[in-house]
Coordinates of C-alpha atoms and ligand atoms in Angstrom, one line a residue:
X1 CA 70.4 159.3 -185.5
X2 CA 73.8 159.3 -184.0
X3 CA 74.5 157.8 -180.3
X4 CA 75.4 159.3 -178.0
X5 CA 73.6 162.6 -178.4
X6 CA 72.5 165.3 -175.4
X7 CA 69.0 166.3 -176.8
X8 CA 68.2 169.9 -175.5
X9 CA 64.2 170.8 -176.0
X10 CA 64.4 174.5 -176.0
X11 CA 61.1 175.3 -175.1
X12 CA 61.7 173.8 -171.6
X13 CA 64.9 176.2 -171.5
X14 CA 62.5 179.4 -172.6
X15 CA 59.5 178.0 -170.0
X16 CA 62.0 177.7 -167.3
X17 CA 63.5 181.3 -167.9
X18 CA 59.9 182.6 -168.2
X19 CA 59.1 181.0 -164.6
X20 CA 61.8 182.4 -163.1
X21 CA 61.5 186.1 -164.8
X22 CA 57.8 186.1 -163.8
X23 CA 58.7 185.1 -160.0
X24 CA 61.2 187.9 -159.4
X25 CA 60.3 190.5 -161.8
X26 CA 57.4 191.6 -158.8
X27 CA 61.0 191.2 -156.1
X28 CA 62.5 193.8 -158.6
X29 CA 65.2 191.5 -159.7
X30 CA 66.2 190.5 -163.5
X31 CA 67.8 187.4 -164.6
X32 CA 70.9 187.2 -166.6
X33 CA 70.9 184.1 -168.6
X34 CA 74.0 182.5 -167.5
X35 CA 75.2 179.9 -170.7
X36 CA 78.4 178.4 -169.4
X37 CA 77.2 174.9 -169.2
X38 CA 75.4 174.9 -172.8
X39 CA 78.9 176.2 -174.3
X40 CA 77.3 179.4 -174.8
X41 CA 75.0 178.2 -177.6
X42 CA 72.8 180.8 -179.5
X43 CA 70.4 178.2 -179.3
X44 CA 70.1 178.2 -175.9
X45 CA 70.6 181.9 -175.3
X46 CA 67.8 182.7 -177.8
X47 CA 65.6 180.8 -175.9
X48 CA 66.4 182.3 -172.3
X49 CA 66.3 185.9 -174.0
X50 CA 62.7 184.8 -175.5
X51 CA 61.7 183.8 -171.5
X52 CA 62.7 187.2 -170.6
X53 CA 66.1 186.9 -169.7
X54 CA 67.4 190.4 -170.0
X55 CA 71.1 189.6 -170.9
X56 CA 73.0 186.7 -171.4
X57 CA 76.3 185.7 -169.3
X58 CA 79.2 182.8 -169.7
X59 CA 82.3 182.2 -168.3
X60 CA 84.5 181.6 -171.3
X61 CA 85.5 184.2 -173.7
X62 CA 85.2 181.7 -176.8
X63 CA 81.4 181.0 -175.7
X64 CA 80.3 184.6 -175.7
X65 CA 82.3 185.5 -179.0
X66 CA 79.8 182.5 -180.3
X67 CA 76.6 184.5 -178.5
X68 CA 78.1 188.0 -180.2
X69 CA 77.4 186.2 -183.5
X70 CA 74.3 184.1 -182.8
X71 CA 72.3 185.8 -180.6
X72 CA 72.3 189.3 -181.2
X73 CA 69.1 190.3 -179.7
X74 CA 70.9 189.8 -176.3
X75 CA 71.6 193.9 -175.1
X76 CA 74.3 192.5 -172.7
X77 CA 76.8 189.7 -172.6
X78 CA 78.7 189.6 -169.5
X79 CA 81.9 187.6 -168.7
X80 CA 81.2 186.1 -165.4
X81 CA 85.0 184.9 -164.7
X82 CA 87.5 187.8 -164.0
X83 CA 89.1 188.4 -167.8
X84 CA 92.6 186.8 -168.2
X85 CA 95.4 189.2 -168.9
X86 CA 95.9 187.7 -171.9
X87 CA 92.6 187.8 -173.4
X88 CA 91.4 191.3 -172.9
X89 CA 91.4 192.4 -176.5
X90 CA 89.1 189.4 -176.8
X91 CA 86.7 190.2 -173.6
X92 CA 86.2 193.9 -175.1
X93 CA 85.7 192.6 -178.5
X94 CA 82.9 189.8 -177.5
X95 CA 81.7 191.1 -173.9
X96 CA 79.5 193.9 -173.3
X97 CA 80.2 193.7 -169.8
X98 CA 82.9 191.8 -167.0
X99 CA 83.0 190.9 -163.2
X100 CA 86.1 192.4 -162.0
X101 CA 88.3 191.9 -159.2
X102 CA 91.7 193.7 -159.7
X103 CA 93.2 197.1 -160.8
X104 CA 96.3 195.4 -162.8
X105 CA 93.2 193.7 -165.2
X106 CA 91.1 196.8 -165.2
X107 CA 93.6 198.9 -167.0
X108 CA 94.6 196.6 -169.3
X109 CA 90.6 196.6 -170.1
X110 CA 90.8 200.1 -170.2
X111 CA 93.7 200.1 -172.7
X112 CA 91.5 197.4 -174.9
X113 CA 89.0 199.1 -175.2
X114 CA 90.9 202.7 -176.2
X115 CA 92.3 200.8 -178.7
X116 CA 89.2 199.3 -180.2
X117 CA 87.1 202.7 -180.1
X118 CA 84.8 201.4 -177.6
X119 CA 83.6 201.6 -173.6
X120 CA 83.3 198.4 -171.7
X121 CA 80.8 197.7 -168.7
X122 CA 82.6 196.2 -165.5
X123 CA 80.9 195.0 -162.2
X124 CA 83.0 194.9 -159.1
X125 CA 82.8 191.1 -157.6
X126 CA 83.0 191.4 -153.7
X127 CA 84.3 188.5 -151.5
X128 CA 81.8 187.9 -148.9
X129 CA 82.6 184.7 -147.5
X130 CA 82.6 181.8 -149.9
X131 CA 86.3 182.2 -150.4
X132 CA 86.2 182.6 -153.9
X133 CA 86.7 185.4 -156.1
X134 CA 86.2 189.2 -155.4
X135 CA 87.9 191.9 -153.2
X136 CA 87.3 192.6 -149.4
X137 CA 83.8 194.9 -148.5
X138 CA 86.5 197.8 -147.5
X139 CA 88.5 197.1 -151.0
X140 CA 85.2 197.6 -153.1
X141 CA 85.2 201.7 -152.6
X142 CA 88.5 202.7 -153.9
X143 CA 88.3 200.0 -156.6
X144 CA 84.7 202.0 -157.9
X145 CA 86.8 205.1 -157.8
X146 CA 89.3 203.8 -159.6
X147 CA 87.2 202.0 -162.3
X148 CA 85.6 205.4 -162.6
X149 CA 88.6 207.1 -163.3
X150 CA 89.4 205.0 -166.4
X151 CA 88.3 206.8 -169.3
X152 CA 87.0 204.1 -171.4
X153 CA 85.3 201.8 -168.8
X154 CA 81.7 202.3 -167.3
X155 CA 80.8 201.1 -163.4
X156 CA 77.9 199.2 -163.7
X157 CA 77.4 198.1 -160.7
X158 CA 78.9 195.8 -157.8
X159 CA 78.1 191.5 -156.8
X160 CA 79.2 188.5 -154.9
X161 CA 79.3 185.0 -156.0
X162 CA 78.1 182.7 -153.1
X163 CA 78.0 178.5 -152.8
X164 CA 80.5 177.6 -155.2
X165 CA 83.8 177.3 -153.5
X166 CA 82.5 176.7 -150.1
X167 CA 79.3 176.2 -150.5
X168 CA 78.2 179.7 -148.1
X169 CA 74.2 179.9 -148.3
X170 CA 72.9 183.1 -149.5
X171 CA 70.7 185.1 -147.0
X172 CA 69.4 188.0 -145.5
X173 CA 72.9 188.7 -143.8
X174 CA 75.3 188.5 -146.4
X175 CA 72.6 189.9 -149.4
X176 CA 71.8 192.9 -146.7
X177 CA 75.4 193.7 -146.3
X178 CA 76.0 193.8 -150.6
X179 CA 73.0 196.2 -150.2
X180 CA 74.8 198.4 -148.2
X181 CA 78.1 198.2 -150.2
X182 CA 75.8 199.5 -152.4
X183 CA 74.9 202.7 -151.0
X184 CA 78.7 203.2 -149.6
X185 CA 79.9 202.7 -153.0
X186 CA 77.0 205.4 -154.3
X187 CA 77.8 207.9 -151.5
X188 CA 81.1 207.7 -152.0
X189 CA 81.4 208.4 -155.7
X190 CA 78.3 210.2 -156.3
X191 CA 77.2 207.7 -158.9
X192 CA 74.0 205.8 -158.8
X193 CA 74.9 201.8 -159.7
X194 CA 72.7 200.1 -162.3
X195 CA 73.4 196.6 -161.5
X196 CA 73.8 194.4 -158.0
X197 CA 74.1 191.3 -158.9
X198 CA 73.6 189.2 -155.9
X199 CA 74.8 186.1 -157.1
X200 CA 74.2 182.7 -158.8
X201 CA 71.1 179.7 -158.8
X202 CA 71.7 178.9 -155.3
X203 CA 70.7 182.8 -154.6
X204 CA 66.5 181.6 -155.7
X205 CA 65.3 180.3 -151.7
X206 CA 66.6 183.1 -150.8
X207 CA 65.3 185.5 -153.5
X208 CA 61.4 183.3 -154.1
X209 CA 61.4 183.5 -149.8
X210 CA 59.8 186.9 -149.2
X211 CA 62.5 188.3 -147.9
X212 CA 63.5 191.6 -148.5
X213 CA 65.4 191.9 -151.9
X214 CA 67.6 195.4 -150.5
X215 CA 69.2 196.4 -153.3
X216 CA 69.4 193.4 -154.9
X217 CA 68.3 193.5 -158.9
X218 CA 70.1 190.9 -160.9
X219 CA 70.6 187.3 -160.4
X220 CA 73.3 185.3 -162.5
X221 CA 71.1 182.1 -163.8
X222 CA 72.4 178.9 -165.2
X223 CA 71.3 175.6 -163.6
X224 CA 67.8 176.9 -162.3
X225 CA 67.3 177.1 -166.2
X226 CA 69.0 174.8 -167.4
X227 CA 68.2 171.9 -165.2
X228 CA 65.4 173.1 -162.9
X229 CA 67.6 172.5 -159.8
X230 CA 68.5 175.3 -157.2
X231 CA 72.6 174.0 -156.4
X232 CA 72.3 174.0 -152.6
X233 CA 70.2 171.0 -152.0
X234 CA 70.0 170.1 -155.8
X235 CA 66.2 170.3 -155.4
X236 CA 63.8 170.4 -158.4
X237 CA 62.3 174.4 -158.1
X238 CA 58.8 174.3 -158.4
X239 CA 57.1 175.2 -162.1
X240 CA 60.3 174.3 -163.7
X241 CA 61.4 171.4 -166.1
X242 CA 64.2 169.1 -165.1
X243 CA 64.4 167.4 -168.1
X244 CA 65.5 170.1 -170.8
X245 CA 68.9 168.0 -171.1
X246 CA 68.5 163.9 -172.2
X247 CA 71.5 162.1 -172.6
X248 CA 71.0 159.0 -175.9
X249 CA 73.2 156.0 -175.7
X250 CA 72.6 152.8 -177.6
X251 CA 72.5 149.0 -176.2
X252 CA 75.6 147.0 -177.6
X253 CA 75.5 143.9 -175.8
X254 CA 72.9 142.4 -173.8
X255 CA 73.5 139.2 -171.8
X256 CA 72.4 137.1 -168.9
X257 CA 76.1 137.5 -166.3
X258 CA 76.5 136.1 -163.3
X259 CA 75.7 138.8 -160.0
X260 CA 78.8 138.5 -159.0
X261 CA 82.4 138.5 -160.5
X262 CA 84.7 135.4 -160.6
X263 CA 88.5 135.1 -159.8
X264 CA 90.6 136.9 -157.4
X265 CA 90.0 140.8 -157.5
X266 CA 92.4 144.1 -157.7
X267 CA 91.7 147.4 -159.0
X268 CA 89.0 148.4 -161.3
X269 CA 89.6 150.7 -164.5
X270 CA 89.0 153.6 -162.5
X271 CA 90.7 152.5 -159.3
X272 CA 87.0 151.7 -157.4
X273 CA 87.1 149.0 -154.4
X274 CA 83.9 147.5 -155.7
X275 CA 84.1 146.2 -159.0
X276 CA 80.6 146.7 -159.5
X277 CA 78.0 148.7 -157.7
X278 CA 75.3 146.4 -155.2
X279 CA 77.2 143.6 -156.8
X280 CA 77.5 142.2 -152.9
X281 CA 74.3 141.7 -152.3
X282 CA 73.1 140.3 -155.8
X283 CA 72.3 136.0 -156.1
X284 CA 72.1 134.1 -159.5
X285 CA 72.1 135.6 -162.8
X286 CA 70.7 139.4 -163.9
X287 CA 69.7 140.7 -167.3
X288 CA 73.1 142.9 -168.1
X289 CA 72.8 145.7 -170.7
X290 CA 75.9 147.4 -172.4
X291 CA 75.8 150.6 -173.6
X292 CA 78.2 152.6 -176.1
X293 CA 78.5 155.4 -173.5
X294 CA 81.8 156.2 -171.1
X295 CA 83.6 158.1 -169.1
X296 CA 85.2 160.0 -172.3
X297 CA 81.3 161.5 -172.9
X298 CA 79.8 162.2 -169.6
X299 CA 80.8 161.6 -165.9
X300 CA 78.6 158.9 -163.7
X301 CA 77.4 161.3 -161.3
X302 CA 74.5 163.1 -161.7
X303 CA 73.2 160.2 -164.7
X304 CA 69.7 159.0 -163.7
X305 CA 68.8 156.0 -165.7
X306 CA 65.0 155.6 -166.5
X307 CA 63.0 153.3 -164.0
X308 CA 63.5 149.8 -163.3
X309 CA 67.0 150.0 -164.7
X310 CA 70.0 150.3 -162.3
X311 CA 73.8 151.6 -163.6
X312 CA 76.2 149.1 -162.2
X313 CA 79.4 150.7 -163.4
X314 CA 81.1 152.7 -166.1
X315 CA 84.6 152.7 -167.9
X316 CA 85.9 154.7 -170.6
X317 CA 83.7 153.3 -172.7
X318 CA 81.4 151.1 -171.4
X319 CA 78.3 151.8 -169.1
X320 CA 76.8 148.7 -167.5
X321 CA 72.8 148.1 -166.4
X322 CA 70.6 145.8 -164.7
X323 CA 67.5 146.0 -166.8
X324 CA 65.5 144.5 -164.3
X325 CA 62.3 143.4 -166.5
X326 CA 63.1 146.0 -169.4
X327 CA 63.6 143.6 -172.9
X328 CA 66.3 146.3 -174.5
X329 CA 68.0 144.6 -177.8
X330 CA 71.3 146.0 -179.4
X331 CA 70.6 149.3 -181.0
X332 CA 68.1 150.2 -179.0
X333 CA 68.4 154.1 -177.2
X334 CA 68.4 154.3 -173.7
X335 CA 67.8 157.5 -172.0
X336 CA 69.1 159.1 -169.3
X337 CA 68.5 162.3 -167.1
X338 CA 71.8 164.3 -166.5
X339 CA 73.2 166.4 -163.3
X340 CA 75.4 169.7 -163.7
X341 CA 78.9 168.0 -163.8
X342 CA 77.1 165.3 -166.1
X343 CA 76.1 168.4 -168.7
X344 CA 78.8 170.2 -168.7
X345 CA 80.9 167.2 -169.7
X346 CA 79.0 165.3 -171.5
X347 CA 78.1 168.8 -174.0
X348 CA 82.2 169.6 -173.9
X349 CA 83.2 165.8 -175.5
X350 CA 83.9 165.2 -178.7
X351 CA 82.1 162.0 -178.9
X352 CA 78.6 163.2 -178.1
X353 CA 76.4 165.0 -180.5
X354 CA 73.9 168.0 -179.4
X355 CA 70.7 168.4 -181.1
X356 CA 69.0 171.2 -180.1
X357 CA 64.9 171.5 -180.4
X358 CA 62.5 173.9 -181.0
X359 CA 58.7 173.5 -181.5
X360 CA 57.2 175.0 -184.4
X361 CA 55.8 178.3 -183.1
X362 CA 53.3 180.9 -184.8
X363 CA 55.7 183.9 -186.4
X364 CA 52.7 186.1 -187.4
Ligands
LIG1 C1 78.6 179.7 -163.0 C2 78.4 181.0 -162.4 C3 77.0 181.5 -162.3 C4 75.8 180.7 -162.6 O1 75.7 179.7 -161.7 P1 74.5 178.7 -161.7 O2 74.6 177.9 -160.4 O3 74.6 177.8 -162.8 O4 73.2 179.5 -161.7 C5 76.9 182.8 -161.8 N1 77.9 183.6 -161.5 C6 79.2 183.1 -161.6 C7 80.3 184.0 -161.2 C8 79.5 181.9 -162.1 O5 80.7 181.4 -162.2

C-alpha cells in the first residue's frame, strides 16, 4: 500500500455522530455534520448522515458541489463561510442553505437563485464577541427583514460562531442572548425561525452541561466527530473515538547517530533555534528512525507518535524519531495519531493518499 496515506475508519465517524445525536437529541438540539476538514468527502458525510446527522455543512463551495453528487441522502447542505461574490451561482447550485452576513451578498444570492429557478435557505450569522464573522445583535432585525423581502430566498433562521478567532467560550450568557435575538427577530417579522444554530464543537460543555438550551436547536459539528476532541481544551469527549484519522509513513533509514549534533550551528530548515528537539539533554548514541513523511504532507503539531517513540524534528521531507526500544527496519509503517491543523493538511496534500473504510454491514 502507498505511504504516506491518512486512513479514515468510517464507522468511528458514524459512532461518533451517533454519540453526539443521542446526547442532544433529549437537549432538543440537531447536529449538522460539518465536512470541512475531510474535504467534504461523501464518504465521510454518508457516514455522519447514517449517525443521525440531520444535514451536512462545509466551508468551501468545491467540497459541497462534491456532497451534492455523493451524498444525496443529505436534506441540507449548508455553506458555513459567508458566499464569495464571485461564487454565488455556484453556492445556489451546490448549497441548500448559507450563513450570511451582508445585504450586498444576499442579493446577489437572490439574483442566483432567480436565475436558476430555485429558492435558497440563508441563516443570519450574528457577531457576539469572538470578533469574527456576523453582524451586530441590533443589525440582525432589519437584515431578517430584508432577507425576507427577497423573493427567491427563505430565512431559516439566525447563529453565532464562537472560539475560533478569539477563542470566546460559549455559555449561558452569550447562548441566552442568541435566544433572545431569536424571539426579537420572530416578533419583529412575524415569522417563526426554524434553525438557531448556536455554534461550532467548542459549543458541546456547554450544550452536554445541563444547562438550559433556550432556543438553541442546531449545532455546527466537525472536530467532535471527526477527532473526538471538543477545540477549547482539545479534550477527548467522553464515548467518542479519537482515532477515526491515522496518519501511514514508512521507515527509510534507520541508524545509530550521535545525541547531539557536531560542528558549529545556524539555522535549521525551518528557521528553529534547536536543531533538534531534547537534543540538550541526550548522552551517547540513540536508535534514529527516518521516515518518508514532511512538512509538504502534514504539519508537526498535533502528530502523536505511538509509545516509546519520540519525533525529534521534521523537514520538508524528512521526519526524525528516537525509537527508544522499538526494532523498526526500512519499509516498515509507522503510525501516527493526528490533531485538527495536522488533518486538514495532511488530507489537502498531494503527496498523501486517503483510504477511507467501512466494515461490512448487514443490508437486509
Ligand atoms: C469550521 C466551522 C464549524 C465547525 O467547527 P468544528 O470546531 O470543527 O466543530 C462550524 N461553524 C463554522 C462557521 C465553521 O467555520
Amino acid at each position: 500500500m502507498t505511504t504516506p496515506r491518512l486512513e479514515v475508519d468510517l464507522d468511528k465517524i458514524e459512532a461518533n455522530t451517533r454519540h453526539l445525536v443521542e446526547q442532544l437529541d433529549p437537549r432538543g438540539i440537531r447536529v449538522t455534520g460539518v465536512t470541512k476538514a475531510a474535504l467534504g468527502s461523501p464518504g465521510v458525510g454518508a457516514a455522519m448522515m447514517r449517525g443521525g446527522a440531520s444535514g451536512l455543512a462545509d466551508s468551501r463551495i468545491e467540497n459541497l458541489a462534491r456532497l451534492a453528487e455523493g451524498t444525496p441522502e443529505a436534506a441540507s447542505r449548508t455553506l458555513i463561510r459567508s458566499p464569495m461574490l464571485s461564487q454565488v451561482e455556484r453556492v445556489v447550485r451546490s448549497a441548500t442553505t448559507s450563513l450570511n452576513t451582508g445585504l450586498t451578498v444576499l442579493d446577489a444570492l437572490d439574483l442566483a437563485a432567480r436565475n436558476q429557478r430555485r429558492t435558497h435557505h440563508v441563516i443570519l450569522m450574528v457577531e457576539l464577541g469572538d470578533l469574527r464573522e456576523g453582524v451586530s445583535p441590533a443589525a440582525v432585525v432589519e437584515l431578517a427583514r430584508e432577507t425576507r423581502g427577497r423573493r427567491r430566498l427563505r430565512l431559516s433562521g439566525i447563529g453565532t460562531n464562537l472560539a475560533c478567532q478569539s477563542g470566546v467560550v460559549p455559555d449561558d450568557a452569550n447562548m441566552g442572548e442568541l435566544s433572545r435575538l431569536v424571539e426579537k427577530v420572530e416578533s419583529s417579522t412575524g415569522q417563526r425561525l426554524t434553525v438557531v444554530s448556536g455554534g461550532n464543537s467548542a459549543n458541546l460543555p456547554w450544550a452536554l452541561s445541563g444547562s438550559d438550551p433556550g432556543r438553541i436547536n442546531d449545532l455546527r459539528l466537525g472536530e467532535a466527530i471527526l477527532l473526538g476532541t471538543e477545540p477549547l481544551e482539545r479534550s477527548v469527549l467522553p464515548g467518542l473515538h479519537a482515532d477515526a484519522f491515522q496518519l501511514v509513513a514508512e521507515v527509510i533509514e534507520v541508524g545509530v547517530k550521535q545525541a547531539g549534533p557536531r560542528g558549529s550551528l545556524g539555522q535549521t530548515a525551518y528557521g528553529e533555534l534547536v536543531p533538534i528537539v531534547g537534543t540538550a539533554s541526550r548522552r551517547g548514541t540513540f536508535r534514529q528512525v527516518i521516515l518518508a513523511l514532511g512538512r509538504q504532507d502534514v504539519l508537526l503539531d498535533g502528530l502523536v507518535a505511538p509509545a516509546g517513540m519520540e519525533i525529534l524534528g521534521m523537514s520538508s521531507d524528512h521526519l526524525v524519531l528516537d525509537q527508544g526500544d522499538h526494532r523498526l527496519e526500512p519499509g516498515d509503517e509507522v503510525r501516527f495519531a493526528v490533531g485538527y491543523g495536522g488533518l486538514v493538511q495532511a488530507i489537502a496534500s498531494p503527496f498523501v493518499t486517503v483510504e477511507e473504510t467501512r466494515r461490512e454491514t448487514w443490508s437486509g
